[in-house]
Short mmCIF file of C-alpha atoms in Angstrom, two decimals:
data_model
loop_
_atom_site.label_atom_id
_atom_site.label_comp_id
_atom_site.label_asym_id
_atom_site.label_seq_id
_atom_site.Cartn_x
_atom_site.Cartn_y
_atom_site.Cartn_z
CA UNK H 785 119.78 125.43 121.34
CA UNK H 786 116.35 127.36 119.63
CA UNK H 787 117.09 124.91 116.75
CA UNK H 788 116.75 121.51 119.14
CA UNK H 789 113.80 122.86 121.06
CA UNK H 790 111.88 123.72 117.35
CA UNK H 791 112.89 120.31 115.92
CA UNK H 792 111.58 118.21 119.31
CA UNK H 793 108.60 120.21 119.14
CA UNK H 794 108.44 119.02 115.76
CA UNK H 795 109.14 115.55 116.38
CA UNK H 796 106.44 115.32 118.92
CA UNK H 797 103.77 117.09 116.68
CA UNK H 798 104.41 114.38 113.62
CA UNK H 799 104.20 111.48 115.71
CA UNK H 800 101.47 113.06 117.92
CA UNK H 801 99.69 113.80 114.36
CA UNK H 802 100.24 110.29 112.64
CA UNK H 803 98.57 108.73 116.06
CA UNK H 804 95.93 111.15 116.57
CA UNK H 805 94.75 110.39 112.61
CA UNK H 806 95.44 106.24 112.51
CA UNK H 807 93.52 106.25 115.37
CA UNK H 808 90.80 108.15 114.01
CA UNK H 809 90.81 105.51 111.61
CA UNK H 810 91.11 102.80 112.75
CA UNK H 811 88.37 103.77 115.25
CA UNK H 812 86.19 104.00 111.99
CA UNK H 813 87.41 100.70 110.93
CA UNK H 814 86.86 98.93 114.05
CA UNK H 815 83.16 99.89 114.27
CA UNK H 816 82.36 99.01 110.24
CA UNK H 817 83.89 95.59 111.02
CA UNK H 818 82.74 94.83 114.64
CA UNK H 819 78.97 93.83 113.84
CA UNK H 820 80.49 91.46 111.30
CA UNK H 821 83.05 89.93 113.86
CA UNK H 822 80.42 89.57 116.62
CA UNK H 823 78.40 87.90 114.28
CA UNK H 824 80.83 85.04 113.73
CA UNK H 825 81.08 84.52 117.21
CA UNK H 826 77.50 84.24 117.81
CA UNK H 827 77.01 81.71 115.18
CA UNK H 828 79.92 79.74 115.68
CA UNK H 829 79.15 80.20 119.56
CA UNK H 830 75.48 78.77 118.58
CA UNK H 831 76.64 75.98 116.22
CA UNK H 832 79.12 74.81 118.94
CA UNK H 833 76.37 74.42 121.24
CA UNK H 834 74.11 72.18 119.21
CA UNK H 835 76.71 70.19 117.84
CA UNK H 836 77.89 69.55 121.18
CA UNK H 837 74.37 68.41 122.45
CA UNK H 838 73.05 66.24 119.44
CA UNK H 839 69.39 66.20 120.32
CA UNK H 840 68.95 69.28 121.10
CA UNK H 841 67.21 72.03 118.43
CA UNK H 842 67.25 75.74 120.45
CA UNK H 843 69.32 76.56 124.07
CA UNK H 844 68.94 78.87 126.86
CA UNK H 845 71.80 81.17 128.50
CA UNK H 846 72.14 80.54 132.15
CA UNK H 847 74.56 82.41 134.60
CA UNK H 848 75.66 80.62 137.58
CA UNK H 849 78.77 82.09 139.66
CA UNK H 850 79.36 84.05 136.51
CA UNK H 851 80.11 80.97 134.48
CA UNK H 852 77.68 80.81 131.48
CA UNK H 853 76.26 77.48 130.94
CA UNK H 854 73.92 76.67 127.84
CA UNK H 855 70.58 74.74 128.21
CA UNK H 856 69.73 72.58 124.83
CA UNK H 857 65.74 71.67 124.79
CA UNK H 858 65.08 69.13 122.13
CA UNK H 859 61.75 69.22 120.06
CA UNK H 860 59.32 68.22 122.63
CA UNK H 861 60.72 71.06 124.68
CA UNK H 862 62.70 68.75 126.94
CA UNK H 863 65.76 69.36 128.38
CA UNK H 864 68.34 67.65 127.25
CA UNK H 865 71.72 68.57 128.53
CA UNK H 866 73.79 71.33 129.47
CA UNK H 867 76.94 72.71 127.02
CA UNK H 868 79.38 75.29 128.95
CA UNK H 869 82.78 76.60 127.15
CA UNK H 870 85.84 75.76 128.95
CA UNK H 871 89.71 76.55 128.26
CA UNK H 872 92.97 75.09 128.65
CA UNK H 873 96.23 76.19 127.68
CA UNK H 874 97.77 74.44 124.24
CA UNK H 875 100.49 74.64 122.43
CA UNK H 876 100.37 77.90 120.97
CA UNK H 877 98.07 79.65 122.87
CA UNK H 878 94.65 78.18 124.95
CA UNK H 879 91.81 75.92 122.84
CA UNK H 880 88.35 76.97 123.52
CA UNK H 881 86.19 74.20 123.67
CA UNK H 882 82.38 73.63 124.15
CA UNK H 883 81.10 71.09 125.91
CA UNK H 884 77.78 69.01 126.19
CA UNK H 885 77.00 67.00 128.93
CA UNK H 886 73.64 64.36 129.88
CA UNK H 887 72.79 64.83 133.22
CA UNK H 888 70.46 61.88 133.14
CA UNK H 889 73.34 60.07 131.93
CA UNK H 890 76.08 61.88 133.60
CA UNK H 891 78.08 61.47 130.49
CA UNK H 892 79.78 63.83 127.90
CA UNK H 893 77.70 63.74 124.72
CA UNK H 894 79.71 66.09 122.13
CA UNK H 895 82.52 68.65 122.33
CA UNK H 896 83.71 71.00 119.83
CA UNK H 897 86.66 72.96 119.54
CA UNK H 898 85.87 77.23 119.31
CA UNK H 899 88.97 78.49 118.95
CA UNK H 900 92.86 77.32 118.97
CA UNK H 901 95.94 78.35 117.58
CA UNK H 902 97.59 74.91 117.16
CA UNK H 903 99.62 74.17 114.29
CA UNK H 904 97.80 73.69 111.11
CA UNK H 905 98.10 70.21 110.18
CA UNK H 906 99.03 69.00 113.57
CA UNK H 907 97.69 70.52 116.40
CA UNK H 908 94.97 71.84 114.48
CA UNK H 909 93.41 68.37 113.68
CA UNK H 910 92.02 68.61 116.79
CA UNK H 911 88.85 69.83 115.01
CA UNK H 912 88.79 67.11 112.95
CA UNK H 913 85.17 64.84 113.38
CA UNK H 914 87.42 61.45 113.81
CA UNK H 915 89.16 63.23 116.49
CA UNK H 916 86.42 65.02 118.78
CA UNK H 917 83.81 61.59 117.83
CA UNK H 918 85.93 60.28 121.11
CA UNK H 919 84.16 62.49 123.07
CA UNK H 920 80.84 60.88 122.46
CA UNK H 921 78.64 59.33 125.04
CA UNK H 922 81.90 59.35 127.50
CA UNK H 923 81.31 59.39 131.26
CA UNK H 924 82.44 62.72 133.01
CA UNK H 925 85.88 62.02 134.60
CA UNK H 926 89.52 62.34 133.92
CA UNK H 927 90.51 60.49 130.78
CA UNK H 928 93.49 59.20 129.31
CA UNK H 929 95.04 59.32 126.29
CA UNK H 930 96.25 55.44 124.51
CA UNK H 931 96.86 54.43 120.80
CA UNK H 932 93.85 52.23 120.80
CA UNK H 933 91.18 53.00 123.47
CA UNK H 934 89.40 49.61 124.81
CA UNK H 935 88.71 50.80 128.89
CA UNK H 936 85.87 54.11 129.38
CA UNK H 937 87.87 56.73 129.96
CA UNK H 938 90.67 56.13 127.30
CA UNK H 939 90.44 58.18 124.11
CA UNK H 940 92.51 57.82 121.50
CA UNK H 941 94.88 60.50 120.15
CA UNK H 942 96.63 62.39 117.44
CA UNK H 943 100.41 61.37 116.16
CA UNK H 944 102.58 64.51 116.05
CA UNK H 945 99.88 66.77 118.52
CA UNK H 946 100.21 65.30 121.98
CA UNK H 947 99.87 68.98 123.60
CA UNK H 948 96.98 69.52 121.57
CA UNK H 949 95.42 66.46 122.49
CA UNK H 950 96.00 66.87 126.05
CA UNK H 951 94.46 70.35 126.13
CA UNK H 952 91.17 69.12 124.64
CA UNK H 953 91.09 66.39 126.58
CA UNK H 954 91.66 68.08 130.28
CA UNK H 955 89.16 71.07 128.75
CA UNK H 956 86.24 68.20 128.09
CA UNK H 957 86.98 66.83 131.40
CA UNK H 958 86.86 70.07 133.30
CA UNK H 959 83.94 71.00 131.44
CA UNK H 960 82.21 68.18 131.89
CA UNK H 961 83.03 68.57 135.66
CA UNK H 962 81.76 72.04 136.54
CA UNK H 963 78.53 71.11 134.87
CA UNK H 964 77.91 68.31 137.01
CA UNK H 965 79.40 70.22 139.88
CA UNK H 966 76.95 73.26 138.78
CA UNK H 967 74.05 71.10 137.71
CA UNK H 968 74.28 67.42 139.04
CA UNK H 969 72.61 68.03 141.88
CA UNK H 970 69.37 69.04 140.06
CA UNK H 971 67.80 66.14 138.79
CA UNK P 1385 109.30 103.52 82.37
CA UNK P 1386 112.06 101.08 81.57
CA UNK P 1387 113.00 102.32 84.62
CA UNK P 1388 109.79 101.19 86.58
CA UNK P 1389 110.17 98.03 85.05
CA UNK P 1390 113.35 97.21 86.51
CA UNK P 1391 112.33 98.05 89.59
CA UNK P 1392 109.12 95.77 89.11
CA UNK P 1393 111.44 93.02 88.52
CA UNK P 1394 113.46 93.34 91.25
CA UNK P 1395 111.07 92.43 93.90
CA UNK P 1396 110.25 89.05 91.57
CA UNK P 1397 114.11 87.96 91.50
CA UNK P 1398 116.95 89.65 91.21
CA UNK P 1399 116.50 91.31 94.58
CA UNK P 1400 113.44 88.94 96.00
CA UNK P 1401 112.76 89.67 99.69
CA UNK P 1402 113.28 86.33 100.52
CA UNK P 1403 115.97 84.73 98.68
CA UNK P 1404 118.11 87.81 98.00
CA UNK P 1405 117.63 90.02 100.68
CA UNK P 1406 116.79 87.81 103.20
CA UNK P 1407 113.76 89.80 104.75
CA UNK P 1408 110.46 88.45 106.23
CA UNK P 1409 111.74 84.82 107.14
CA UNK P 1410 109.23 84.48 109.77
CA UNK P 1411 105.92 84.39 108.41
CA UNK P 1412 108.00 82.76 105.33
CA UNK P 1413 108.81 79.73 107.76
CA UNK P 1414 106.36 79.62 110.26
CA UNK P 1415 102.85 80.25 108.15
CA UNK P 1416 103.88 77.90 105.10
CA UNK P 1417 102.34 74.60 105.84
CA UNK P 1418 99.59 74.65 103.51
CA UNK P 1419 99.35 76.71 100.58
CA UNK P 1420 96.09 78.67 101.53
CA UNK P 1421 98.15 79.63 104.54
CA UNK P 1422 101.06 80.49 102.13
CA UNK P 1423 98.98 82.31 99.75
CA UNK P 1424 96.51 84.61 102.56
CA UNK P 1425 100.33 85.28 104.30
CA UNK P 1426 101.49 86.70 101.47
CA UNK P 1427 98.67 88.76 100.42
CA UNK P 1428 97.80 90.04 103.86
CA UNK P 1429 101.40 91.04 103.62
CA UNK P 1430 101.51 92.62 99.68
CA UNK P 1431 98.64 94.76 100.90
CA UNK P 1432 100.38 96.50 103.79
CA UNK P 1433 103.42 96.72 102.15
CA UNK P 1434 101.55 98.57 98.98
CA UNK P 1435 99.76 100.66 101.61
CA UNK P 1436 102.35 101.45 104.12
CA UNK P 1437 104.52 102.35 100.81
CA UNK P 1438 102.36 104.78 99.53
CA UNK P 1439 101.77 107.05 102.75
CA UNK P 1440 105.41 106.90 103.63
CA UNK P 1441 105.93 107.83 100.27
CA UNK P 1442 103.54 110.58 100.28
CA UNK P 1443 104.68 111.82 103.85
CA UNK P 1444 108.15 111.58 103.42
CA UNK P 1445 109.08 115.38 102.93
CA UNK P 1446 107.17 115.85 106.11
CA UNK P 1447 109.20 113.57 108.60
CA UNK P 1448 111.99 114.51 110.51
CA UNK P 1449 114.98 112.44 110.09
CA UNK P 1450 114.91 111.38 113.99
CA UNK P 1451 111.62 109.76 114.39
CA UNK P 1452 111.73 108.52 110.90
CA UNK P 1453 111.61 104.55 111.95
CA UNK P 1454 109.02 105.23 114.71
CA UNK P 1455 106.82 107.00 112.18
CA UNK P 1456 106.97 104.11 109.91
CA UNK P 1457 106.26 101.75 112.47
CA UNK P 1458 103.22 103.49 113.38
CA UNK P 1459 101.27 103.72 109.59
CA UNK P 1460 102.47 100.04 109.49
CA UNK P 1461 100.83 99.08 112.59
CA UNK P 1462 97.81 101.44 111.17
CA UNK P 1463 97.51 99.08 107.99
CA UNK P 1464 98.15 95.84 109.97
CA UNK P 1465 95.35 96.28 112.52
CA UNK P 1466 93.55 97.13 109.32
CA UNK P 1467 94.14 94.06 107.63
CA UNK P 1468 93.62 92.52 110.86
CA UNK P 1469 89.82 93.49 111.44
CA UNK P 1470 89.02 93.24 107.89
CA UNK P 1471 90.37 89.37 107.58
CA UNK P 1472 87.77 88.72 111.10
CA UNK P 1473 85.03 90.38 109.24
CA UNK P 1474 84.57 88.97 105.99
CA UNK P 1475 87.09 86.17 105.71
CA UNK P 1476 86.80 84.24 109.24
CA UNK P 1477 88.14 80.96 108.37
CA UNK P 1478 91.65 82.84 106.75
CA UNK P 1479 92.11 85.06 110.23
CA UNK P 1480 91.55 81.98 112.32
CA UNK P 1481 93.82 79.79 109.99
CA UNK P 1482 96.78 82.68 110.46
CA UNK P 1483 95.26 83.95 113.82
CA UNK P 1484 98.86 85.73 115.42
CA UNK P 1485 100.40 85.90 112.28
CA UNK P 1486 98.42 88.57 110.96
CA UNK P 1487 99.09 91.15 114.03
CA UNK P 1488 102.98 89.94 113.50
CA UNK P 1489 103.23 91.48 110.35
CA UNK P 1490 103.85 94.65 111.96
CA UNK P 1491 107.72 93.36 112.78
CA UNK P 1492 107.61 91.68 109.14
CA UNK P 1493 111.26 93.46 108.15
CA UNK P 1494 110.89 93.32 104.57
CA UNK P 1495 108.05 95.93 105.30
CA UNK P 1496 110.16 98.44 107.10
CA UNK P 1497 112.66 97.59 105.09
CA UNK P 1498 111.13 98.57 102.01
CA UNK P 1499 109.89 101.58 103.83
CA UNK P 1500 113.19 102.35 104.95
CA UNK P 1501 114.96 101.79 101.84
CA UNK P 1502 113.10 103.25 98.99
CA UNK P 1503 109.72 104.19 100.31
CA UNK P 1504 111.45 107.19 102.21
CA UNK P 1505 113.72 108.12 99.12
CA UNK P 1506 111.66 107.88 95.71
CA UNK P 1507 108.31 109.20 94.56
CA UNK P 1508 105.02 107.70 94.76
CA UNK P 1509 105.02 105.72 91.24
CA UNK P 1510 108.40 104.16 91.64
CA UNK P 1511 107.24 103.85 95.45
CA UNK P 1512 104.01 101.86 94.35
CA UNK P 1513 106.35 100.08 91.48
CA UNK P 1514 108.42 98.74 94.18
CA UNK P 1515 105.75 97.60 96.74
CA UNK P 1516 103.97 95.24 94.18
CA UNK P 1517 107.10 93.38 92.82
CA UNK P 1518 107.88 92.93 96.40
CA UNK P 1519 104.79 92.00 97.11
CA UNK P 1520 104.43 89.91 94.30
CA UNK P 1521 108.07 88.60 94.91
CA UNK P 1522 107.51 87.64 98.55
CA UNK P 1523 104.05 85.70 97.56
CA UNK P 1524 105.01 83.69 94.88
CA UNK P 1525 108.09 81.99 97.38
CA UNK P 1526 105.38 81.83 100.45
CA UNK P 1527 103.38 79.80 97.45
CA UNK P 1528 105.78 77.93 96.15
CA UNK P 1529 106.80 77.08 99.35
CA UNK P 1530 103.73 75.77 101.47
CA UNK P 1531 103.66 73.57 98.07
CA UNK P 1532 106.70 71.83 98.42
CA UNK P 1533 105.55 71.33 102.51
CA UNK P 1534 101.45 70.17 102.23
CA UNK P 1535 102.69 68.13 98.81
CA UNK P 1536 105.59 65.90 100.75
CA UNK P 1537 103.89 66.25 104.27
CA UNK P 1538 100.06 65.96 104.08
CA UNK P 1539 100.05 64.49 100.35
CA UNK P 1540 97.36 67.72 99.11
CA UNK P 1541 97.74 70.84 97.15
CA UNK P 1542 95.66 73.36 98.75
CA UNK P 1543 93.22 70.96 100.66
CA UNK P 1544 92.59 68.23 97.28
CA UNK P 1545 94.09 65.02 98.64
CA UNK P 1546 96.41 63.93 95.88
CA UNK P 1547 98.36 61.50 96.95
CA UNK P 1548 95.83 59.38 98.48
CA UNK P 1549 95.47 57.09 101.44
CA UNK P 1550 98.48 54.79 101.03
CA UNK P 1551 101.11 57.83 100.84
CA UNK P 1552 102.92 57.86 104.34
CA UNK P 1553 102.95 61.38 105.43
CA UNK P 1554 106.55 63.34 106.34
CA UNK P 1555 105.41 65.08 109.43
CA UNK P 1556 108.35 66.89 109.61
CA UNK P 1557 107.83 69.21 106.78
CA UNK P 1558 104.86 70.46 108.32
CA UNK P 1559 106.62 70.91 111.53
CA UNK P 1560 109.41 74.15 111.57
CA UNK P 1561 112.13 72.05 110.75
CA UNK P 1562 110.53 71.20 107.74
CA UNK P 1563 110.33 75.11 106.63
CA UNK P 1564 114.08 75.27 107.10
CA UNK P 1565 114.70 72.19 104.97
CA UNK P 1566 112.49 73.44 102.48
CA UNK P 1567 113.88 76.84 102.55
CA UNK P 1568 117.29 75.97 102.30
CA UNK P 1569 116.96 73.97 99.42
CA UNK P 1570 115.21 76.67 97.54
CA UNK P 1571 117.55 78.85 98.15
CA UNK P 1572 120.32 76.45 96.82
CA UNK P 1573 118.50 76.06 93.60
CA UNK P 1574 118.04 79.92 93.45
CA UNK P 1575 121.86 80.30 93.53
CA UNK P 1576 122.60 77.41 90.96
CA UNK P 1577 119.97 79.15 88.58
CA UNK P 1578 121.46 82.77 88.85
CA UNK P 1579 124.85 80.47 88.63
CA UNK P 1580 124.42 79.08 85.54
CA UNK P 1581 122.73 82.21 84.06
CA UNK P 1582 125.81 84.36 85.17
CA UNK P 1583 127.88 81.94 83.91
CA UNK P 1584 125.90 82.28 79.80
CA UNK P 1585 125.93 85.99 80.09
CA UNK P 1586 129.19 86.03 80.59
#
């Protein structure tokens, strides 16, 4: 009975010890790496944004019911549309996408895909050019997804990734949405 | 030393982790559509098997026999959040190409396996020995592989078109099914190799 009680004590210390020490590592390894992480995020957050609104050359952050929208300004210092980042659930996991919308125009003027976990090749073309060039100059509104788009809100999709495609395309939508919800009224 | 050698080898055929003992099929399947997939999967994986190796083979007089598994699992999850927050840091594109992949590594069973196997019973050189000819073992069928799958469904080797335009693409090795295929062919030609080779030794 001594011998049990010694050998659970023992059992507890060298898992308590292996923790207590990875832990102290990893803690070490998490704060050389974050900076470098956050970085990414902040440039590929920043290069969303003015790919997503074409004319536009710096952005302001805005907060509005905790949503954060993105103001592009082009050169002359005017405003020229509003990006947010909006999710829906894929295939694998949700796609982060940015959008850009006109409010003159009321119309989605770029969108870019952040983040995804589709499958490469398939799902993951989604970030292809050919793919996200149908959300150019495309009204806000549902849309709907054909082999070859001739009406507005038809866009035309992937073989072999129709949950992919779907995801972007009800992301755009609600994106472009909330900023005319948010933002439609101001003109 | 003839001695480490063998044991070098092993990983690379005789006992390969994927053909022969049948460990780590899931990244082996699931990451393998292209070949810089294949390759990053298989060194992500080398490095926490050569890491994980050498502390369980350093701390192996230390662990009691009944929370041997549990203490393995936790220096592998140690090196696989590791690899994890290192692959973010300085090699974005790679982590966001294998994204879950990486954290799955922890329930990678050739790992543990290793660990399990000889990590926990031999020294630290054979220990090391081992690791790399797994490693080495495990990333040269990951490579060889996601070949075979981006040549015959995409038409490219590592991203270079080669095919061209006009080549009509076989979705379906990219997709799961296609890993399977792939796999199970390999492994056929594996077996008719060591057949024939058998059968001139004999």
């Amino acid at each position: 009975m001594a011998d049990q009680r010694a050998s659970i004590k023992r059992l507890i210390f060298t898992l308590t010890f292996i923790g207590v020490f990875g832990s102290l590592f990893l803690a070490f390894v998490f704060n050389w790496t974050n900076p470098y992480i956050l970085e990414h995020e902040a440039r590929a957050r920043e290069e969303a944004i003015l790919t997503v609104l074409p004319d536009a050359v710096r952005y302001e952050e805005e907060e509005r019911n905790d949503y954060t929208f993105y103001r592009g300004y082009d050169e002359q210092d005017q405003e020229v549309g509003i990006a947010v980042e909006y999710s829906e659930a894929g295939y694998q996991a949700f796609v982060y996408v940015m959008v850009g919308v006109d409010l003159n125009r009321e119309e989605v003027v770029g969108a870019h895909v952040l983040n995804h976990q589709e499958t490469p090749g398939l799902g993951a073309r989604i970030t292809e050019e050919d793919f996200l060039n149908n959300f150019r100059d495309l009204p806000v509104g549902e849309y709907e997804v054909v082999d070859s788009p001739e009406e507005e809100y038809e866009i035309e999709g992937i073989a072999g990734a129709t949950i992919s495609v779907e995801a972007v395309k009800e992301a755009v939508s609600g994106g472009g949405m909330l900023i005319m919800e948010h933002f439609g009224g101001d003109r | 030393m003839k001695n480490l050698i063998s044991i070098f080898r092993n990983g690379l055929w005789a006992e390969n982790p994927v053909f022969k003992l049948v460990l780590g099929l899931c990244p082996a399947l699931a990451v393998t559509n292209t070949v810089v997939n294949g390759f990053a999967m298989g060194l992500a994986t080398s490095f926490v098997l050569i890491a994980s190796e050498i502390v369980i083979s350093l701390i192996r007089d230390y662990i009691p026999d009944d929370v041997r598994i549990p203490s393995f699992i936790l220096v592998i999850v140690i090196f696989v959040t590791f690899t994890d927050y290192f692959l973010a840091a300085f090699f974005p594109e790679i982590s966001n190409a294998l994204a879950l992949f990486i954290p799955l590594i922890v329930t990678n069973c050739l790992i543990l396996g290793r660990s399990e196997a000889f990590a926990s019973k031999n020294p630290l050189h054979k220990s090391i020995t081992d690791a790399v000819g797994m490693g080495i073992g495990f990333t040269w069928v990951l490579v060889v592989l996601s070949g075979i799958r981006e040549f015959l469904g995409m038409g490219s080797l590592m991203g270079v078109d080669i095919l061209g335009a006009e080549y009509t693409e076989m979705i379906i090795m990219i997709l799961p099914s296609g890993a399977f295929l792939t796999l199970g062919a390999m492994v056929g030609v594996i077996k008719a190799i060591d057949r024939k080779v058998g059968a001139r030794n004999d």
